[in-house]
């Protein structure tokens, strides 16, 4: 049965799931959910995700929401031979889990606010970038990336010398930050973060995802 992914090709959370699908090489159908008409807040989508957000995944009768849960499910079910979760070694699995959590707890907040302020707010909602908010979030993201820089001076990727979901989860927001905001230097001024980003972004699976994220130059 072909996986059905309900979402939007330009959505960061949908793209996070597509990146795993492409890494593992699975067949899937992207079923568009139109956020501009509120389709995500109505049945049948609200039955797939009671919080009325995208994405949601249907694998036969199983329906899941939360992008980072879907990525782990797909690796466990279809990507066992990959290194994306390193589940055969508890110590390595813990390292992957740790950096997956860091992305959620430290990176996602500031970067999603910056992408919202520079891209989604002006482009979708006709609003104006709030430079005070931007300054605070640039500062926060810089501090997080200082920690990444120190870690990445010791290993090629976040959990170790292998590409894992901990790295992959950064792809879509990282891409939007670098291509649609004036803050690419947050990544480029830190040599290990820059090299890490280039390793992530140049993967064939990543390129398929970022090609679909429009609004980019
Ligand atoms: C966040 C989903 C989300 O914010 C996840 O799946 O990782 N923690 C969840 N989805 C956004 C689109 S971002 O790509 C969304 O659905 N926004 C519309 C809304 O919240 O109404």
mmCIF file with all atom_site columns, N, CA and C in Angstrom, residues 84-136:
data_model
loop_
_atom_site.group_PDB
_atom_site.id
_atom_site.type_symbol
_atom_site.label_atom_id
_atom_site.label_alt_id
_atom_site.label_comp_id
_atom_site.label_asym_id
_atom_site.label_entity_id
_atom_site.label_seq_id
_atom_site.pdbx_PDB_ins_code
_atom_site.Cartn_x
_atom_site.Cartn_y
_atom_site.Cartn_z
_atom_site.occupancy
_atom_site.B_iso_or_equiv
_atom_site.pdbx_formal_charge
_atom_site.auth_seq_id
_atom_site.auth_comp_id
_atom_site.auth_asym_id
_atom_site.auth_atom_id
_atom_site.pdbx_PDB_model_num
ATOM 1   N N  . UNK A 1 84  ? 19.793 5.953  10.305 1.00 0.00 ? 84  UNK A N  1
ATOM 2   C CA . UNK A 1 84  ? 19.071 7.180  10.662 1.00 0.00 ? 84  UNK A CA 1
ATOM 3   C C  . UNK A 1 84  ? 18.672 7.250  12.135 1.00 0.00 ? 84  UNK A C  1
ATOM 4   N N  . UNK A 1 85  ? 18.537 6.102  12.794 1.00 0.00 ? 85  UNK A N  1
ATOM 5   C CA . UNK A 1 85  ? 18.233 6.105  14.232 1.00 0.00 ? 85  UNK A CA 1
ATOM 6   C C  . UNK A 1 85  ? 19.249 5.336  15.071 1.00 0.00 ? 85  UNK A C  1
ATOM 7   N N  . UNK A 1 86  ? 20.063 4.497  14.432 1.00 0.00 ? 86  UNK A N  1
ATOM 8   C CA . UNK A 1 86  ? 21.109 3.731  15.136 1.00 0.00 ? 86  UNK A CA 1
ATOM 9   C C  . UNK A 1 86  ? 20.535 2.914  16.290 1.00 0.00 ? 86  UNK A C  1
ATOM 10  N N  . UNK A 1 87  ? 19.379 2.297  16.087 1.00 0.00 ? 87  UNK A N  1
ATOM 11  C CA . UNK A 1 87  ? 18.691 1.667  17.224 1.00 0.00 ? 87  UNK A CA 1
ATOM 12  C C  . UNK A 1 87  ? 19.345 0.384  17.707 1.00 0.00 ? 87  UNK A C  1
ATOM 13  N N  . UNK A 1 88  ? 20.263 -0.183 16.928 1.00 0.00 ? 88  UNK A N  1
ATOM 14  C CA . UNK A 1 88  ? 20.887 -1.436 17.371 1.00 0.00 ? 88  UNK A CA 1
ATOM 15  C C  . UNK A 1 88  ? 21.894 -1.205 18.503 1.00 0.00 ? 88  UNK A C  1
ATOM 16  N N  . UNK A 1 89  ? 22.323 0.038  18.722 1.00 0.00 ? 89  UNK A N  1
ATOM 17  C CA . UNK A 1 89  ? 23.265 0.329  19.818 1.00 0.00 ? 89  UNK A CA 1
ATOM 18  C C  . UNK A 1 89  ? 22.637 1.376  20.736 1.00 0.00 ? 89  UNK A C  1
ATOM 19  N N  . UNK A 1 90  ? 22.295 1.000  21.973 1.00 0.00 ? 90  UNK A N  1
ATOM 20  C CA . UNK A 1 90  ? 21.614 1.954  22.859 1.00 0.00 ? 90  UNK A CA 1
ATOM 21  C C  . UNK A 1 90  ? 22.359 3.283  23.008 1.00 0.00 ? 90  UNK A C  1
ATOM 22  N N  . UNK A 1 91  ? 23.702 3.225  23.073 1.00 0.00 ? 91  UNK A N  1
ATOM 23  C CA . UNK A 1 91  ? 24.462 4.468  23.278 1.00 0.00 ? 91  UNK A CA 1
ATOM 24  C C  . UNK A 1 91  ? 24.322 5.394  22.069 1.00 0.00 ? 91  UNK A C  1
ATOM 25  N N  . UNK A 1 92  ? 24.432 4.793  20.880 1.00 0.00 ? 92  UNK A N  1
ATOM 26  C CA . UNK A 1 92  ? 24.300 5.629  19.674 1.00 0.00 ? 92  UNK A CA 1
ATOM 27  C C  . UNK A 1 92  ? 22.866 6.109  19.508 1.00 0.00 ? 92  UNK A C  1
ATOM 28  N N  . UNK A 1 93  ? 21.899 5.231  19.814 1.00 0.00 ? 93  UNK A N  1
ATOM 29  C CA . UNK A 1 93  ? 20.486 5.635  19.726 1.00 0.00 ? 93  UNK A CA 1
ATOM 30  C C  . UNK A 1 93  ? 20.221 6.814  20.663 1.00 0.00 ? 93  UNK A C  1
ATOM 31  N N  . UNK A 1 94  ? 20.836 6.773  21.844 1.00 0.00 ? 94  UNK A N  1
ATOM 32  C CA . UNK A 1 94  ? 20.649 7.874  22.807 1.00 0.00 ? 94  UNK A CA 1
ATOM 33  C C  . UNK A 1 94  ? 21.241 9.173  22.266 1.00 0.00 ? 94  UNK A C  1
ATOM 34  N N  . UNK A 1 95  ? 22.380 9.063  21.580 1.00 0.00 ? 95  UNK A N  1
ATOM 35  C CA . UNK A 1 95  ? 22.986 10.269 21.004 1.00 0.00 ? 95  UNK A CA 1
ATOM 36  C C  . UNK A 1 95  ? 22.068 10.861 19.933 1.00 0.00 ? 95  UNK A C  1
ATOM 37  N N  . UNK A 1 96  ? 21.466 9.992  19.113 1.00 0.00 ? 96  UNK A N  1
ATOM 38  C CA . UNK A 1 96  ? 20.530 10.483 18.088 1.00 0.00 ? 96  UNK A CA 1
ATOM 39  C C  . UNK A 1 96  ? 19.321 11.133 18.777 1.00 0.00 ? 96  UNK A C  1
ATOM 40  N N  . UNK A 1 97  ? 18.768 10.432 19.766 1.00 0.00 ? 97  UNK A N  1
ATOM 41  C CA . UNK A 1 97  ? 17.601 10.986 20.490 1.00 0.00 ? 97  UNK A CA 1
ATOM 42  C C  . UNK A 1 97  ? 17.927 12.341 21.107 1.00 0.00 ? 97  UNK A C  1
ATOM 43  N N  . UNK A 1 98  ? 19.121 12.432 21.691 1.00 0.00 ? 98  UNK A N  1
ATOM 44  C CA . UNK A 1 98  ? 19.517 13.678 22.365 1.00 0.00 ? 98  UNK A CA 1
ATOM 45  C C  . UNK A 1 98  ? 19.492 14.860 21.395 1.00 0.00 ? 98  UNK A C  1
ATOM 46  N N  . UNK A 1 99  ? 20.071 14.659 20.192 1.00 0.00 ? 99  UNK A N  1
ATOM 47  C CA . UNK A 1 99  ? 20.149 15.772 19.244 1.00 0.00 ? 99  UNK A CA 1
ATOM 48  C C  . UNK A 1 99  ? 18.830 15.997 18.511 1.00 0.00 ? 99  UNK A C  1
ATOM 49  N N  . UNK A 1 100 ? 17.988 14.949 18.450 1.00 0.00 ? 100 UNK A N  1
ATOM 50  C CA . UNK A 1 100 ? 16.617 15.154 17.945 1.00 0.00 ? 100 UNK A CA 1
ATOM 51  C C  . UNK A 1 100 ? 15.895 16.103 18.915 1.00 0.00 ? 100 UNK A C  1
ATOM 52  N N  . UNK A 1 101 ? 16.099 15.856 20.192 1.00 0.00 ? 101 UNK A N  1
ATOM 53  C CA . UNK A 1 101 ? 15.448 16.684 21.219 1.00 0.00 ? 101 UNK A CA 1
ATOM 54  C C  . UNK A 1 101 ? 16.006 18.116 21.214 1.00 0.00 ? 101 UNK A C  1
ATOM 55  N N  . UNK A 1 102 ? 17.310 18.239 20.997 1.00 0.00 ? 102 UNK A N  1
ATOM 56  C CA . UNK A 1 102 ? 17.922 19.579 20.940 1.00 0.00 ? 102 UNK A CA 1
ATOM 57  C C  . UNK A 1 102 ? 17.278 20.387 19.810 1.00 0.00 ? 102 UNK A C  1
ATOM 58  N N  . UNK A 1 103 ? 17.064 19.745 18.680 1.00 0.00 ? 103 UNK A N  1
ATOM 59  C CA . UNK A 1 103 ? 16.441 20.470 17.553 1.00 0.00 ? 103 UNK A CA 1
ATOM 60  C C  . UNK A 1 103 ? 15.068 21.005 17.971 1.00 0.00 ? 103 UNK A C  1
ATOM 61  N N  . UNK A 1 104 ? 14.277 20.146 18.654 1.00 0.00 ? 104 UNK A N  1
ATOM 62  C CA . UNK A 1 104 ? 12.928 20.557 19.069 1.00 0.00 ? 104 UNK A CA 1
ATOM 63  C C  . UNK A 1 104 ? 12.999 21.659 20.131 1.00 0.00 ? 104 UNK A C  1
ATOM 64  N N  . UNK A 1 105 ? 13.852 21.444 21.138 1.00 0.00 ? 105 UNK A N  1
ATOM 65  C CA . UNK A 1 105 ? 13.833 22.315 22.326 1.00 0.00 ? 105 UNK A CA 1
ATOM 66  C C  . UNK A 1 105 ? 14.592 23.629 22.151 1.00 0.00 ? 105 UNK A C  1
ATOM 67  N N  . UNK A 1 106 ? 15.618 23.637 21.304 1.00 0.00 ? 106 UNK A N  1
ATOM 68  C CA . UNK A 1 106 ? 16.489 24.828 21.221 1.00 0.00 ? 106 UNK A CA 1
ATOM 69  C C  . UNK A 1 106 ? 16.523 25.483 19.840 1.00 0.00 ? 106 UNK A C  1
ATOM 70  N N  . UNK A 1 107 ? 16.531 24.676 18.793 1.00 0.00 ? 107 UNK A N  1
ATOM 71  C CA . UNK A 1 107 ? 16.736 25.213 17.438 1.00 0.00 ? 107 UNK A CA 1
ATOM 72  C C  . UNK A 1 107 ? 15.417 25.651 16.802 1.00 0.00 ? 107 UNK A C  1
ATOM 73  N N  . UNK A 1 108 ? 14.395 24.812 16.942 1.00 0.00 ? 108 UNK A N  1
ATOM 74  C CA . UNK A 1 108 ? 13.149 25.050 16.205 1.00 0.00 ? 108 UNK A CA 1
ATOM 75  C C  . UNK A 1 108 ? 12.481 26.389 16.568 1.00 0.00 ? 108 UNK A C  1
ATOM 76  N N  . UNK A 1 109 ? 12.502 26.743 17.836 1.00 0.00 ? 109 UNK A N  1
ATOM 77  C CA . UNK A 1 109 ? 11.815 27.973 18.262 1.00 0.00 ? 109 UNK A CA 1
ATOM 78  C C  . UNK A 1 109 ? 12.359 29.203 17.552 1.00 0.00 ? 109 UNK A C  1
ATOM 79  N N  . UNK A 1 110 ? 13.665 29.529 17.762 1.00 0.00 ? 110 UNK A N  1
ATOM 80  C CA . UNK A 1 110 ? 14.178 30.735 17.113 1.00 0.00 ? 110 UNK A CA 1
ATOM 81  C C  . UNK A 1 110 ? 14.155 30.676 15.587 1.00 0.00 ? 110 UNK A C  1
ATOM 82  N N  . UNK A 1 111 ? 14.489 29.516 15.015 1.00 0.00 ? 111 UNK A N  1
ATOM 83  C CA . UNK A 1 111 ? 14.568 29.503 13.543 1.00 0.00 ? 111 UNK A CA 1
ATOM 84  C C  . UNK A 1 111 ? 13.172 29.603 12.935 1.00 0.00 ? 111 UNK A C  1
ATOM 85  N N  . UNK A 1 112 ? 12.175 28.977 13.555 1.00 0.00 ? 112 UNK A N  1
ATOM 86  C CA . UNK A 1 112 ? 10.830 29.053 12.966 1.00 0.00 ? 112 UNK A CA 1
ATOM 87  C C  . UNK A 1 112 ? 10.291 30.475 13.094 1.00 0.00 ? 112 UNK A C  1
ATOM 88  N N  . UNK A 1 113 ? 10.646 31.173 14.177 1.00 0.00 ? 113 UNK A N  1
ATOM 89  C CA . UNK A 1 113 ? 10.196 32.566 14.313 1.00 0.00 ? 113 UNK A CA 1
ATOM 90  C C  . UNK A 1 113 ? 10.856 33.435 13.242 1.00 0.00 ? 113 UNK A C  1
ATOM 91  N N  . UNK A 1 114 ? 12.142 33.212 12.998 1.00 0.00 ? 114 UNK A N  1
ATOM 92  C CA . UNK A 1 114 ? 12.836 34.023 11.977 1.00 0.00 ? 114 UNK A CA 1
ATOM 93  C C  . UNK A 1 114 ? 12.253 33.779 10.584 1.00 0.00 ? 114 UNK A C  1
ATOM 94  N N  . UNK A 1 115 ? 11.974 32.514 10.274 1.00 0.00 ? 115 UNK A N  1
ATOM 95  C CA . UNK A 1 115 ? 11.400 32.208 8.947  1.00 0.00 ? 115 UNK A CA 1
ATOM 96  C C  . UNK A 1 115 ? 9.979  32.780 8.859  1.00 0.00 ? 115 UNK A C  1
ATOM 97  N N  . UNK A 1 116 ? 9.253  32.714 9.943  1.00 0.00 ? 116 UNK A N  1
ATOM 98  C CA . UNK A 1 116 ? 7.908  33.299 9.955  1.00 0.00 ? 116 UNK A CA 1
ATOM 99  C C  . UNK A 1 116 ? 7.993  34.814 9.726  1.00 0.00 ? 116 UNK A C  1
ATOM 100 N N  . UNK A 1 117 ? 8.895  35.474 10.462 1.00 0.00 ? 117 UNK A N  1
ATOM 101 C CA . UNK A 1 117 ? 9.005  36.939 10.365 1.00 0.00 ? 117 UNK A CA 1
ATOM 102 C C  . UNK A 1 117 ? 9.450  37.407 8.977  1.00 0.00 ? 117 UNK A C  1
ATOM 103 N N  . UNK A 1 118 ? 10.330 36.655 8.347  1.00 0.00 ? 118 UNK A N  1
ATOM 104 C CA . UNK A 1 118 ? 10.872 37.112 7.065  1.00 0.00 ? 118 UNK A CA 1
ATOM 105 C C  . UNK A 1 118 ? 10.148 36.542 5.849  1.00 0.00 ? 118 UNK A C  1
ATOM 106 N N  . UNK A 1 119 ? 9.491  35.388 6.006  1.00 0.00 ? 119 UNK A N  1
ATOM 107 C CA . UNK A 1 119 ? 8.881  34.740 4.846  1.00 0.00 ? 119 UNK A CA 1
ATOM 108 C C  . UNK A 1 119 ? 7.352  34.638 4.979  1.00 0.00 ? 119 UNK A C  1
ATOM 109 N N  . UNK A 1 120 ? 6.889  33.847 5.943  1.00 0.00 ? 120 UNK A N  1
ATOM 110 C CA . UNK A 1 120 ? 5.455  33.567 5.979  1.00 0.00 ? 120 UNK A CA 1
ATOM 111 C C  . UNK A 1 120 ? 4.628  34.807 6.314  1.00 0.00 ? 120 UNK A C  1
ATOM 112 N N  . UNK A 1 121 ? 5.081  35.604 7.274  1.00 0.00 ? 121 UNK A N  1
ATOM 113 C CA . UNK A 1 121 ? 4.307  36.792 7.663  1.00 0.00 ? 121 UNK A CA 1
ATOM 114 C C  . UNK A 1 121 ? 4.141  37.760 6.486  1.00 0.00 ? 121 UNK A C  1
ATOM 115 N N  . UNK A 1 122 ? 5.225  38.202 5.846  1.00 0.00 ? 122 UNK A N  1
ATOM 116 C CA . UNK A 1 122 ? 5.019  39.126 4.723  1.00 0.00 ? 122 UNK A CA 1
ATOM 117 C C  . UNK A 1 122 ? 4.396  38.475 3.487  1.00 0.00 ? 122 UNK A C  1
ATOM 118 N N  . UNK A 1 123 ? 4.768  37.235 3.172  1.00 0.00 ? 123 UNK A N  1
ATOM 119 C CA . UNK A 1 123 ? 4.309  36.635 1.908  1.00 0.00 ? 123 UNK A CA 1
ATOM 120 C C  . UNK A 1 123 ? 2.872  36.133 2.002  1.00 0.00 ? 123 UNK A C  1
ATOM 121 N N  . UNK A 1 124 ? 2.530  35.455 3.103  1.00 0.00 ? 124 UNK A N  1
ATOM 122 C CA . UNK A 1 124 ? 1.186  34.861 3.201  1.00 0.00 ? 124 UNK A CA 1
ATOM 123 C C  . UNK A 1 124 ? 0.185  35.765 3.892  1.00 0.00 ? 124 UNK A C  1
ATOM 124 N N  . UNK A 1 125 ? 0.655  36.478 4.908  1.00 0.00 ? 125 UNK A N  1
ATOM 125 C CA . UNK A 1 125 ? -0.314 37.197 5.742  1.00 0.00 ? 125 UNK A CA 1
ATOM 126 C C  . UNK A 1 125 ? -0.262 38.710 5.545  1.00 0.00 ? 125 UNK A C  1
ATOM 127 N N  . UNK A 1 126 ? 0.561  39.158 4.617  1.00 0.00 ? 126 UNK A N  1
ATOM 128 C CA . UNK A 1 126 ? 0.606  40.590 4.323  1.00 0.00 ? 126 UNK A CA 1
ATOM 129 C C  . UNK A 1 126 ? 1.079  41.423 5.505  1.00 0.00 ? 126 UNK A C  1
ATOM 130 N N  . UNK A 1 127 ? 1.802  40.829 6.435  1.00 0.00 ? 127 UNK A N  1
ATOM 131 C CA . UNK A 1 127 ? 2.272  41.566 7.615  1.00 0.00 ? 127 UNK A CA 1
ATOM 132 C C  . UNK A 1 127 ? 3.672  42.125 7.404  1.00 0.00 ? 127 UNK A C  1
ATOM 133 N N  . UNK A 1 128 ? 4.156  42.789 8.442  1.00 0.00 ? 128 UNK A N  1
ATOM 134 C CA . UNK A 1 128 ? 5.466  43.442 8.360  1.00 0.00 ? 128 UNK A CA 1
ATOM 135 C C  . UNK A 1 128 ? 6.409  42.779 9.370  1.00 0.00 ? 128 UNK A C  1
ATOM 136 N N  . UNK A 1 129 ? 7.608  42.502 8.922  1.00 0.00 ? 129 UNK A N  1
ATOM 137 C CA . UNK A 1 129 ? 8.620  41.905 9.788  1.00 0.00 ? 129 UNK A CA 1
ATOM 138 C C  . UNK A 1 129 ? 8.855  42.798 11.008 1.00 0.00 ? 129 UNK A C  1
ATOM 139 N N  . UNK A 1 130 ? 8.834  42.191 12.185 1.00 0.00 ? 130 UNK A N  1
ATOM 140 C CA . UNK A 1 130 ? 9.074  42.940 13.421 1.00 0.00 ? 130 UNK A CA 1
ATOM 141 C C  . UNK A 1 130 ? 10.564 42.796 13.768 1.00 0.00 ? 130 UNK A C  1
ATOM 142 N N  . UNK A 1 131 ? 11.310 43.864 13.539 1.00 0.00 ? 131 UNK A N  1
ATOM 143 C CA . UNK A 1 131 ? 12.770 43.790 13.693 1.00 0.00 ? 131 UNK A CA 1
ATOM 144 C C  . UNK A 1 131 ? 13.206 43.556 15.138 1.00 0.00 ? 131 UNK A C  1
ATOM 145 N N  . UNK A 1 132 ? 12.358 43.978 16.092 1.00 0.00 ? 132 UNK A N  1
ATOM 146 C CA . UNK A 1 132 ? 12.718 43.736 17.511 1.00 0.00 ? 132 UNK A CA 1
ATOM 147 C C  . UNK A 1 132 ? 12.660 42.235 17.811 1.00 0.00 ? 132 UNK A C  1
ATOM 148 N N  . UNK A 1 133 ? 11.611 41.595 17.319 1.00 0.00 ? 133 UNK A N  1
ATOM 149 C CA . UNK A 1 133 ? 11.485 40.138 17.498 1.00 0.00 ? 133 UNK A CA 1
ATOM 150 C C  . UNK A 1 133 ? 12.665 39.454 16.811 1.00 0.00 ? 133 UNK A C  1
ATOM 151 N N  . UNK A 1 134 ? 12.975 39.901 15.604 1.00 0.00 ? 134 UNK A N  1
ATOM 152 C CA . UNK A 1 134 ? 14.070 39.311 14.829 1.00 0.00 ? 134 UNK A CA 1
ATOM 153 C C  . UNK A 1 134 ? 15.384 39.381 15.612 1.00 0.00 ? 134 UNK A C  1
ATOM 154 N N  . UNK A 1 135 ? 15.665 40.546 16.194 1.00 0.00 ? 135 UNK A N  1
ATOM 155 C CA . UNK A 1 135 ? 16.947 40.721 16.909 1.00 0.00 ? 135 UNK A CA 1
ATOM 156 C C  . UNK A 1 135 ? 17.060 39.733 18.068 1.00 0.00 ? 135 UNK A C  1
ATOM 157 N N  . UNK A 1 136 ? 15.965 39.552 18.800 1.00 0.00 ? 136 UNK A N  1
ATOM 158 C CA . UNK A 1 136 ? 15.985 38.626 19.944 1.00 0.00 ? 136 UNK A CA 1
ATOM 159 C C  . UNK A 1 136 ? 16.238 37.200 19.460 1.00 0.00 ? 136 UNK A C  1
#
